[in-house]
Coordinates of C-alpha atoms in Angstrom, one line a residue:
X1 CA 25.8 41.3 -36.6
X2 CA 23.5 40.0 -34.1
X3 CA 24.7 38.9 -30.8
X4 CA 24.1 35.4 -29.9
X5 CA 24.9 35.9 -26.3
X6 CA 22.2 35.7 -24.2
X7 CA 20.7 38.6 -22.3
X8 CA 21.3 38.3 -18.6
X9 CA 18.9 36.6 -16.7
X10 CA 17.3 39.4 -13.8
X11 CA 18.2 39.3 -10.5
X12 CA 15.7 37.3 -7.9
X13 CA 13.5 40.2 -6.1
X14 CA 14.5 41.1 -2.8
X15 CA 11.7 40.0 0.2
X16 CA 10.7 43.1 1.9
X17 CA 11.3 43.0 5.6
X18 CA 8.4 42.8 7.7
X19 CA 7.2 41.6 11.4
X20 CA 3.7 40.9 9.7
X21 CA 3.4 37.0 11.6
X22 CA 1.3 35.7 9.0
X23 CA 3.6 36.9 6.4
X24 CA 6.8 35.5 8.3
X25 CA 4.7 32.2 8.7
X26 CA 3.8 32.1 4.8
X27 CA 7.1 32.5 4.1
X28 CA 8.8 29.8 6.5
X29 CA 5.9 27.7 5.0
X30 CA 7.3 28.1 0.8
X31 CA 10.9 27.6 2.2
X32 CA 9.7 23.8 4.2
X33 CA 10.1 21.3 1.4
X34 CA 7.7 18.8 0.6
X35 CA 9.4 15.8 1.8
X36 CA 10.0 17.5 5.5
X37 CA 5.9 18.4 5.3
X38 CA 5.3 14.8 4.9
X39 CA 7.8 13.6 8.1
X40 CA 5.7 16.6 10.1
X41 CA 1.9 15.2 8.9
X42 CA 3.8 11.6 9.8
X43 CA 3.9 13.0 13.6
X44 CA 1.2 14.5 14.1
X45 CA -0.7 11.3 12.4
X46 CA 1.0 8.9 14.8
X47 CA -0.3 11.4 17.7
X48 CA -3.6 11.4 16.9
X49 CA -3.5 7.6 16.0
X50 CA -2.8 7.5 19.3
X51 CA -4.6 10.3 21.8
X52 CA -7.5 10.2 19.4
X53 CA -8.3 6.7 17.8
X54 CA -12.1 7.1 17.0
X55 CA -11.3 10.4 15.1
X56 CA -8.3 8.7 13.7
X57 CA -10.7 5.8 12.2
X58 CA -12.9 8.1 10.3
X59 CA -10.1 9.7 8.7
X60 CA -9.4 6.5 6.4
X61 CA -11.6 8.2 3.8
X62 CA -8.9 11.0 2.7
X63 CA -6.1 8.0 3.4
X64 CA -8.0 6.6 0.3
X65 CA -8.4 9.7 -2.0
X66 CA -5.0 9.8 -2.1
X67 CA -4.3 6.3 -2.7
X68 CA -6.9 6.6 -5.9
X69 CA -5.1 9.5 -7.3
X70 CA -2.1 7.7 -7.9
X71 CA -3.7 4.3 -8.9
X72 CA -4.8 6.3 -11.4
X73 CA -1.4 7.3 -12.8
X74 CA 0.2 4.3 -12.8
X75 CA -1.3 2.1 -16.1
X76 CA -0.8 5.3 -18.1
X77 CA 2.4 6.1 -17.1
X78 CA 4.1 2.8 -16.9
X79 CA 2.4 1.6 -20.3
X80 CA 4.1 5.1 -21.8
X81 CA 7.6 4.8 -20.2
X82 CA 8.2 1.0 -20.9
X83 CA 6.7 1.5 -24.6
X84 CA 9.0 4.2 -24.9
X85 CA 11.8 3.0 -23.5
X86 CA 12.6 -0.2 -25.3
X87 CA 11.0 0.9 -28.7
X88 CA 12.0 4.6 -28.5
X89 CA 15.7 3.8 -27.9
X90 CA 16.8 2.1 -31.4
X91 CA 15.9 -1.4 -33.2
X92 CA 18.4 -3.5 -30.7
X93 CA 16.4 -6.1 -29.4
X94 CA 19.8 -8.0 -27.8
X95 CA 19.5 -5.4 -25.3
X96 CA 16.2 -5.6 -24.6
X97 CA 17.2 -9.0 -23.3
X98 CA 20.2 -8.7 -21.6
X99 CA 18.3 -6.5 -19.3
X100 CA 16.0 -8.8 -18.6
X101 CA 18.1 -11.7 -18.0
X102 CA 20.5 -9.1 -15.4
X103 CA 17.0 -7.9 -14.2
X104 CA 16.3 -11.2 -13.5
X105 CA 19.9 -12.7 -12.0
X106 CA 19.7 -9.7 -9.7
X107 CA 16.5 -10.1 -8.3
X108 CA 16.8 -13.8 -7.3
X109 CA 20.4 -12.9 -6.2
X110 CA 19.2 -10.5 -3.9
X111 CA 15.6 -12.2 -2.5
X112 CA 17.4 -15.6 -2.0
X113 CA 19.6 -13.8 0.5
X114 CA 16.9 -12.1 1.9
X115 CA 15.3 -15.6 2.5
X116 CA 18.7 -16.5 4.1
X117 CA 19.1 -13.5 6.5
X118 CA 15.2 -13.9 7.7
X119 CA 15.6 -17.6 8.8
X120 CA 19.1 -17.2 10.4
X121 CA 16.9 -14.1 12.6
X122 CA 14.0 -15.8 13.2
X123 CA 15.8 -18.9 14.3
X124 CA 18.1 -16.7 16.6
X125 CA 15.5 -14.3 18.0
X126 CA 12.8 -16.5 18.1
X127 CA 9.7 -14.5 18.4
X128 CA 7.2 -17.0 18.1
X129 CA 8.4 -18.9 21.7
X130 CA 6.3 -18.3 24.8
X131 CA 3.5 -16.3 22.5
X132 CA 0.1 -18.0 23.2
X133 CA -2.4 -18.8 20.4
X134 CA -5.3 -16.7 20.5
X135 CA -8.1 -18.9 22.5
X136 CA -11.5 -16.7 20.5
X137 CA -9.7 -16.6 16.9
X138 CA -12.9 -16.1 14.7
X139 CA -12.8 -18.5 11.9
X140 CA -13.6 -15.4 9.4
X141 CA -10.3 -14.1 10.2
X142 CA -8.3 -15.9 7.9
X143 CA -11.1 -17.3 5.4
X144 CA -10.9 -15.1 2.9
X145 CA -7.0 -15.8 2.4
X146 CA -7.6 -19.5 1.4
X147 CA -10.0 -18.4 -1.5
X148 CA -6.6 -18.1 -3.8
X149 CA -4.8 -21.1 -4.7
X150 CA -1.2 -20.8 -4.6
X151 CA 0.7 -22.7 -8.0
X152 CA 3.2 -22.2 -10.4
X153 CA 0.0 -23.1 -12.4
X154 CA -1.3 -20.2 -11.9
X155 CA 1.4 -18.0 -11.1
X156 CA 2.3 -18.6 -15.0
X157 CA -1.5 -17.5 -16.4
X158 CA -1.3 -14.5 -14.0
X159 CA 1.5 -13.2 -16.5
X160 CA -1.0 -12.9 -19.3
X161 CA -4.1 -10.7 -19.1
X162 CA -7.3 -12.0 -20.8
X163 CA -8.0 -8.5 -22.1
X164 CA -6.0 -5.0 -21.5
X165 CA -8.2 -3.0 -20.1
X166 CA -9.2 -5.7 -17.3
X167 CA -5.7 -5.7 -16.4
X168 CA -6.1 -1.8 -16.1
X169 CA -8.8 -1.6 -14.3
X170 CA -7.5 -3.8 -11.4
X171 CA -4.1 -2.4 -11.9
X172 CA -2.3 -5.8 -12.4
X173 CA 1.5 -4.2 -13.1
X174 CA 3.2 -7.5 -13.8
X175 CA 0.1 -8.1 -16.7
X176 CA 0.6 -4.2 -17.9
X177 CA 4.0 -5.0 -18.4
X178 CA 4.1 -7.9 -20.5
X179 CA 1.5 -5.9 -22.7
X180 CA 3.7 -2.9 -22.8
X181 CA 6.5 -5.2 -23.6
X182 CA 4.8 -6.9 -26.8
X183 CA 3.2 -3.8 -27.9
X184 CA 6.9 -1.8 -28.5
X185 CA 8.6 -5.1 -29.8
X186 CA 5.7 -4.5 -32.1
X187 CA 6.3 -1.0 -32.6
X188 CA 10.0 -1.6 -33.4
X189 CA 9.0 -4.1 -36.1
X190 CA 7.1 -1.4 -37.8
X191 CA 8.6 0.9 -39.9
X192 CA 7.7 3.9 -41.8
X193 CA 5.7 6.6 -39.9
X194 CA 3.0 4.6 -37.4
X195 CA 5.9 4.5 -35.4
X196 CA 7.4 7.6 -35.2
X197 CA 3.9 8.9 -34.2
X198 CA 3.2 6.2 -31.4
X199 CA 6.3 6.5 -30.1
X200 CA 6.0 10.4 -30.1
X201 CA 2.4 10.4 -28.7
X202 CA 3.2 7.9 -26.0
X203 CA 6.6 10.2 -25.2
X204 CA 4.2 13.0 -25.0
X205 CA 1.5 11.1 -23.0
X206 CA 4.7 10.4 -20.2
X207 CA 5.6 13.6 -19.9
X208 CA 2.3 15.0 -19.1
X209 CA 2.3 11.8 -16.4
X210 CA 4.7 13.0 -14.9
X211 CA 3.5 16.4 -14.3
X212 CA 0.5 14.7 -12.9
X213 CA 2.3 12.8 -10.4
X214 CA 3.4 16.5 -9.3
X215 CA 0.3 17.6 -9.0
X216 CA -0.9 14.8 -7.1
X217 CA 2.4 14.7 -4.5
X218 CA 1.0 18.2 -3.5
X219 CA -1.7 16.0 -1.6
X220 CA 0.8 13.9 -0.3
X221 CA 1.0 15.0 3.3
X222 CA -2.4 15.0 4.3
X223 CA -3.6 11.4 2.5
X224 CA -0.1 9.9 4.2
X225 CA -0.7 11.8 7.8
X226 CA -4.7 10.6 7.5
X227 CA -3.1 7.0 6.6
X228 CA -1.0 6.5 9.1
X229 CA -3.4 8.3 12.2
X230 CA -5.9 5.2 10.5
X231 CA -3.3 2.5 11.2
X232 CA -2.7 3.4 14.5
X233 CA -6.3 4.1 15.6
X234 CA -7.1 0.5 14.2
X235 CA -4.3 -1.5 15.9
X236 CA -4.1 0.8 18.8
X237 CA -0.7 0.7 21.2
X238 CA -1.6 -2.1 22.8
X239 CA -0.8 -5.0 20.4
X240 CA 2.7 -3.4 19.2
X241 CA 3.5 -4.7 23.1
X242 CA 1.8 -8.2 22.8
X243 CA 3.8 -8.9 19.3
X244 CA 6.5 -6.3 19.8
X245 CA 9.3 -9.3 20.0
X246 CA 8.1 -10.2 16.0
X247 CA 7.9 -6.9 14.6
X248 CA 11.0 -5.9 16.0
X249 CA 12.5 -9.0 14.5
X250 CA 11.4 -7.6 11.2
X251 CA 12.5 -4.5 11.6
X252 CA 15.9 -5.4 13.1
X253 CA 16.3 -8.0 10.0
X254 CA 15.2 -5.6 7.4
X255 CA 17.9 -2.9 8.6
X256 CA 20.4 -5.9 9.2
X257 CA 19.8 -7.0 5.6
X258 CA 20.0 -3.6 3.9
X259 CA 23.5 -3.3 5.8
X260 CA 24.7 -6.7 4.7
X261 CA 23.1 -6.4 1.2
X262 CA 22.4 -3.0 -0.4
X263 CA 25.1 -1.2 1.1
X264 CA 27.9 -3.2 -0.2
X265 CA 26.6 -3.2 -3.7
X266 CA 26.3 0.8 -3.1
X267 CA 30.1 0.7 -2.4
X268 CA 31.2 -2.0 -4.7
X269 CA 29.9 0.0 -7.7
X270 CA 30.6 2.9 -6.3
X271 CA 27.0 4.7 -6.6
X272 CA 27.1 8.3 -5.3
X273 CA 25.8 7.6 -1.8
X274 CA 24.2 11.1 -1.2
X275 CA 22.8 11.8 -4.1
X276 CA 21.0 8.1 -4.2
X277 CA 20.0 8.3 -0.4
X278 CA 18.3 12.0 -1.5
X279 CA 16.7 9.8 -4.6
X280 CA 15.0 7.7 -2.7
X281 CA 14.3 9.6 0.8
X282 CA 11.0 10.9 -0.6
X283 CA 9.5 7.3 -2.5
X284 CA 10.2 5.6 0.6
X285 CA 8.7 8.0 3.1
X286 CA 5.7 7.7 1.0
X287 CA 5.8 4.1 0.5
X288 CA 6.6 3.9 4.5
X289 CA 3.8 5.8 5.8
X290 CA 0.7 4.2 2.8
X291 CA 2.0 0.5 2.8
X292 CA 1.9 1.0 -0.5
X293 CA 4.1 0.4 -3.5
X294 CA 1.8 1.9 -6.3
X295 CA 2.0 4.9 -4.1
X296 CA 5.9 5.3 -4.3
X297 CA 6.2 4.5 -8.4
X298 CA 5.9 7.5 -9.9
X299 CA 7.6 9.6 -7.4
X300 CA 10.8 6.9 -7.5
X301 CA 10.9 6.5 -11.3
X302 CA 11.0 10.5 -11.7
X303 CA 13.7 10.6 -8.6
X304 CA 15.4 7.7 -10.4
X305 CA 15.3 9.6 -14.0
X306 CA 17.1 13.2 -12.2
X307 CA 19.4 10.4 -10.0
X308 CA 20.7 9.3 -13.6
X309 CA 19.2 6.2 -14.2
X310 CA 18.2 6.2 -18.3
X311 CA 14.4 6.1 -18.7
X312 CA 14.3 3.0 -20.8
X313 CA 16.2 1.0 -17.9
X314 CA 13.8 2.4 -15.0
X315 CA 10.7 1.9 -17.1
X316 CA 11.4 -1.8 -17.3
X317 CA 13.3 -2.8 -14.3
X318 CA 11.0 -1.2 -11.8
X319 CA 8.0 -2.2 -12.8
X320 CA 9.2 -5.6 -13.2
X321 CA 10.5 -6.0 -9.8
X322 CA 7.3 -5.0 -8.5
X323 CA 6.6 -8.4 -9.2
X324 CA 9.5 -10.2 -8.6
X325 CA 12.2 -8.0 -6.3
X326 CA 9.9 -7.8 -3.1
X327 CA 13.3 -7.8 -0.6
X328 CA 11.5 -6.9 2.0
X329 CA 8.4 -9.4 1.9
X330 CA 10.0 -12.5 1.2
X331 CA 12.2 -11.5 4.3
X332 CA 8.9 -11.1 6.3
X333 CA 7.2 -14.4 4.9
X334 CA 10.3 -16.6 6.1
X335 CA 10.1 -14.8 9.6
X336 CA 6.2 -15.0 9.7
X337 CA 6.5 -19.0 8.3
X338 CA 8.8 -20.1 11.1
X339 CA 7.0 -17.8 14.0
X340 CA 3.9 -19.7 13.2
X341 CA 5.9 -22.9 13.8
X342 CA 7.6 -21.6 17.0
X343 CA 3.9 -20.4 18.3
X344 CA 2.6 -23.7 17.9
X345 CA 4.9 -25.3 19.6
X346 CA 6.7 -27.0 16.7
X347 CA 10.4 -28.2 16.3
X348 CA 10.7 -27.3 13.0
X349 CA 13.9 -29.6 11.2
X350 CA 16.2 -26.7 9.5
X351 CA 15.9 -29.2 6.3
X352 CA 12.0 -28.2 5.9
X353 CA 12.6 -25.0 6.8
X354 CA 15.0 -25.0 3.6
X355 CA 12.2 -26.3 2.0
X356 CA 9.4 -24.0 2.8
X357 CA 11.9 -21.2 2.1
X358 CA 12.0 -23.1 -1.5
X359 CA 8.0 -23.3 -1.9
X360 CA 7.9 -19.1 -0.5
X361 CA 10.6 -18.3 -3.2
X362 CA 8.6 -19.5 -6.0
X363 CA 5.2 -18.4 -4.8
X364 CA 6.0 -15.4 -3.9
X365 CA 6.6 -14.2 -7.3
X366 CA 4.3 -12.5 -9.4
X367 CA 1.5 -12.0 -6.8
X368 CA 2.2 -8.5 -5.5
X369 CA -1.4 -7.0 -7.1
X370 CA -3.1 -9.6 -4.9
X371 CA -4.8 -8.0 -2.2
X372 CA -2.8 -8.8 1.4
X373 CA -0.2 -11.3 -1.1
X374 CA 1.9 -11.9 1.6
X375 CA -0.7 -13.1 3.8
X376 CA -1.8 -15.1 0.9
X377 CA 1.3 -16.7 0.6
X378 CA 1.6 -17.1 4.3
X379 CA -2.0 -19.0 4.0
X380 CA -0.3 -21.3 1.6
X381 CA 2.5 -22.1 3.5
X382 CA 1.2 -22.5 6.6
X383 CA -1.5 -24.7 5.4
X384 CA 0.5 -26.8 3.1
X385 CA 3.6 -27.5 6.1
X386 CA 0.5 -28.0 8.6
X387 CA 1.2 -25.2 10.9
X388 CA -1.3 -23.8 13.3
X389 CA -4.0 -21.3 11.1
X390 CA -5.0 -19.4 14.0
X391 CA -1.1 -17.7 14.0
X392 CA -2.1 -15.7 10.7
X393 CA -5.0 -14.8 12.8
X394 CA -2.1 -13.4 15.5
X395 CA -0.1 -11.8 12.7
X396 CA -3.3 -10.0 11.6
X397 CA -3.3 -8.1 14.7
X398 CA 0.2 -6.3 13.6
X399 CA 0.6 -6.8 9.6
X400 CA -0.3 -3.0 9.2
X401 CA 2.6 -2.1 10.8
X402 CA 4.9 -4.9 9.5
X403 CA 3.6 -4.1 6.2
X404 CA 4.9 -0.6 6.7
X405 CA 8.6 -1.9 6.8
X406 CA 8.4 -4.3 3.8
X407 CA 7.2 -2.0 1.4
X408 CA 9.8 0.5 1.8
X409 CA 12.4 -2.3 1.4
X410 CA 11.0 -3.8 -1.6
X411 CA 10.8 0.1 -2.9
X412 CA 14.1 1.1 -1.8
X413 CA 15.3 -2.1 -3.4
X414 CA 13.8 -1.7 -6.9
X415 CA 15.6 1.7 -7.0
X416 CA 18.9 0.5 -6.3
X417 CA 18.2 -2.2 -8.6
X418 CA 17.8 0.2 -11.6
X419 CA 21.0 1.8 -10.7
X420 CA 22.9 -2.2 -10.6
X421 CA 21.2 -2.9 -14.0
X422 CA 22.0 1.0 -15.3
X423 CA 25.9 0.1 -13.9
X424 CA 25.7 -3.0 -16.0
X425 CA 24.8 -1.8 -18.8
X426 CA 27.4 1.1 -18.1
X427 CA 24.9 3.8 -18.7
X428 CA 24.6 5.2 -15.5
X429 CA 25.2 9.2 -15.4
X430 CA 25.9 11.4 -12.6
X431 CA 25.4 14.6 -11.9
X432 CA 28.9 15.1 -12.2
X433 CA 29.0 13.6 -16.0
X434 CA 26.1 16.1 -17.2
X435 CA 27.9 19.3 -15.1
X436 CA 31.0 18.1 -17.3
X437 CA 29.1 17.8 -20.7
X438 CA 27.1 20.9 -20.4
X439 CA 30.6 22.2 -19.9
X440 CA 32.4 20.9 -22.7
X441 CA 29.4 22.0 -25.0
X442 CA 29.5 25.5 -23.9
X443 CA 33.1 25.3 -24.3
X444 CA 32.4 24.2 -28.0
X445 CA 30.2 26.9 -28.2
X446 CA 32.6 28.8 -26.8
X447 CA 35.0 28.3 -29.4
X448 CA 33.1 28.5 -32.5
X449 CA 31.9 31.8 -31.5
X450 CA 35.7 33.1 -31.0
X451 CA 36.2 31.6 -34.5
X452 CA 33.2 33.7 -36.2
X453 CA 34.1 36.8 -34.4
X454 CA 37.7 36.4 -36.1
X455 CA 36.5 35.7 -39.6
X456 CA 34.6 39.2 -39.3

């Protein structure tokens, strides 16, 4: 009778000692992890940002290769993982809409109060007072923000590509998803065979994504040390002391609101703290040091996936809050709206604050593959509550920076959100619940061995 225990596995080979330095380094260099490698290149891009700023500038190039790399995972990989996720996962189209109605609920939840926190901090702190309006502001500055018009209009058509692959091409994530969305309620209306071959190509085409995204992430600290040493070059030291008051209201509000709002959601549903901060650590770094969402995606939605979020929840929740869970920029467009009152010397009523918090809510969704949206947005606002123009033109000077903070808010909260709507839809697992199932499977296994060995 043939055994079905499995042979032992071998032992891991012993390192030979050796005072070789290049073999010590080699070594101390396969033991750093990659997410420590990126806080190093973060340094040591901030230091030459700052002793070197004309070498920094010309490093923008590589900033960008990186950048392009993963724009050019995430059509492919989001189409695969939402078209997978809701059509891959049974024929129950209920639940396809109860997550997006607590997708939804959540997100407004959770930006409204980040609406709230920003105007109670810049109303406080006031940034804006005693901050003098630039005298040479170049009327270019700002032009090419009022070339998009700002409507619910608009907004609405945005939803709805005019052809795939255009959406695609200009990786518009709110347009892939409503495609990916229509084309698995499709597949889930198909019976018979064409769908158990899309949905097992389109598995197959996410699981090769994801090894791509590996592949890519091996770039990851020299495109995000090159980024940041270009951000720093280009705004120089200088103007975080002009505009330091604003964008350490920002800062101090974004912490203040992560404190006040994410953290008590963490501990009412009682997430496993370390294991989510360890999920997220690496996306937001990235996302942190590129000002860029796209850039975080992939890494998150894998991190996410391990963290035990289910695949079909990440796929459509993250994406979709992309578009309309941006925490930390609707934060940053009420502080920004009101410091361009307080600059100009205007005694803005609290009631049309309110109200321009109103208008920023509802166009500030669905805009987030616009090019500079916030300052878009913060074009709108300012021109349609006749505020001073020239204070975008001061907010230029800094949004780099600023940007830096919002983006790894918004990121941090679209990963927490998957774990709210996963809670919901109580099918979040720990690490803990797969440790206990893999045991109570070999224990199974266990079992039915002892019974076979009995019968013989």
């Amino acid at each position: 009778m043939h055994s079905n225990i499995p042979p032992a596995p071998e032992a891991p080979r012993e390192l030979k000692p050796t005072k070789n330095p290049l073999v010590l380094a080699w070594r101390f260099i396969r033991r750093v992890n990659l997410t420590i490698w990126i806080i190093i290149s973060m340094v040591i891009g901030i230091l030459l940002g700052w002793l070197q700023p004309e070498f920094a500038k010309e490093l923008k190039p590589i900033s960008n290769i990186f950048l392009y790399m993963i724009k050019c995972l995430i059509v492919p990989l989001i189409f695969s993982t939402l078209a997978v996720g809701i059509a891959g996962h049974g024929d129950d189209m209920k639940q396809i809409g109860r997550l997006a109605i607590k997708s939804l609920v959540y997100f407004e939840v959770v930006t409204t109060l980040a609406l709230i926190i920003g105007l109670i901090m810049v109303n406080l702190l006031k940034p804006g007072v005693g901050v003098s309006l630039p005298a040479d502001t170049k009327p270019d500055a700002t032009k090419g923000l009022q070339n998009y018009t700002i409507s619910w209009q608009s907004e609405l058509e945005h939803i709805i590509p005019q052809s795939f692959f255009q959406a695609a091409v200009n990786n518009e994530v709110l347009q892939i998803v409503f495609c990916s969305i229509m084309f698995a309620v499709a597949m889930m209306k198909t019976p018979g065979k064409s769908k158990v071959v899309m949905i097992d190509w389109l598995q197959s085409l996410s699981d090769i994504m994801f090894k791509v995204t590996e592949l890519v992430m091996n770039f990851a600290p020299i495109g995000i040390g090159c980024s940041i040493a270009y951000t720093i070059g280009q705004s120089g030291i200088g103007v975080l002391v002009d505009l330091g008051k604003l964008m350490g209201t920002l800062y101090l509000s974004l912490v203040i609101f992560m404190l006040i709002v994410f953290l008590p959601i963490i501990l009412i549903l009682r997430v496993p703290f370390k294991g989510l901060l360890k999920a997220i650590a690496h996306p937001a770094l990235i996302a942190f040091s590129t000002s860029s969402s796209e850039a975080a995606l992939p890494r998150a939605m894998k991190n996410m996936e391990a963290y035990g979020v289910p695949n079909k929840i990440i796929a459509f929740v993250m994406p979709t809050g992309y578009s309309f869970n941006l925490d930390g920029t609707t934060l940053y467009l009420a502080i920004a709206s009101v410091f361009a009152a307080q600059v100009g010397g205007i005694n803005m009523p609290f009631s049309t604050q309110i109200v321009m918090m109103l208008t920023l809510m509802l166009t500030s969704k669905g805009v987030a593959a616009v090019p500079r949206a916030s300052l878009v947005i913060l074009s709108g606002a300012v021109k349609s509550f006749n505020l001073p123009e020239a204070s975008i033109a001061l907010i230029l000077g800094i949004d780099a920076l600023m940007d830096m903070g919002r983006t790894t808010v918004n990121l941090i909260g679209n990963c927490i959100a998957t774990v709210v709507v996963a809670k919901w839809e109580r099918e979040f697992r720990t690490q803990e619940y797969f440790e206990q199932e893999n045991r109570d499977v070999q224990s199974v296994e266990l079992g039915e061995s002892e019974k076979i060995e009995k019968q013989y």
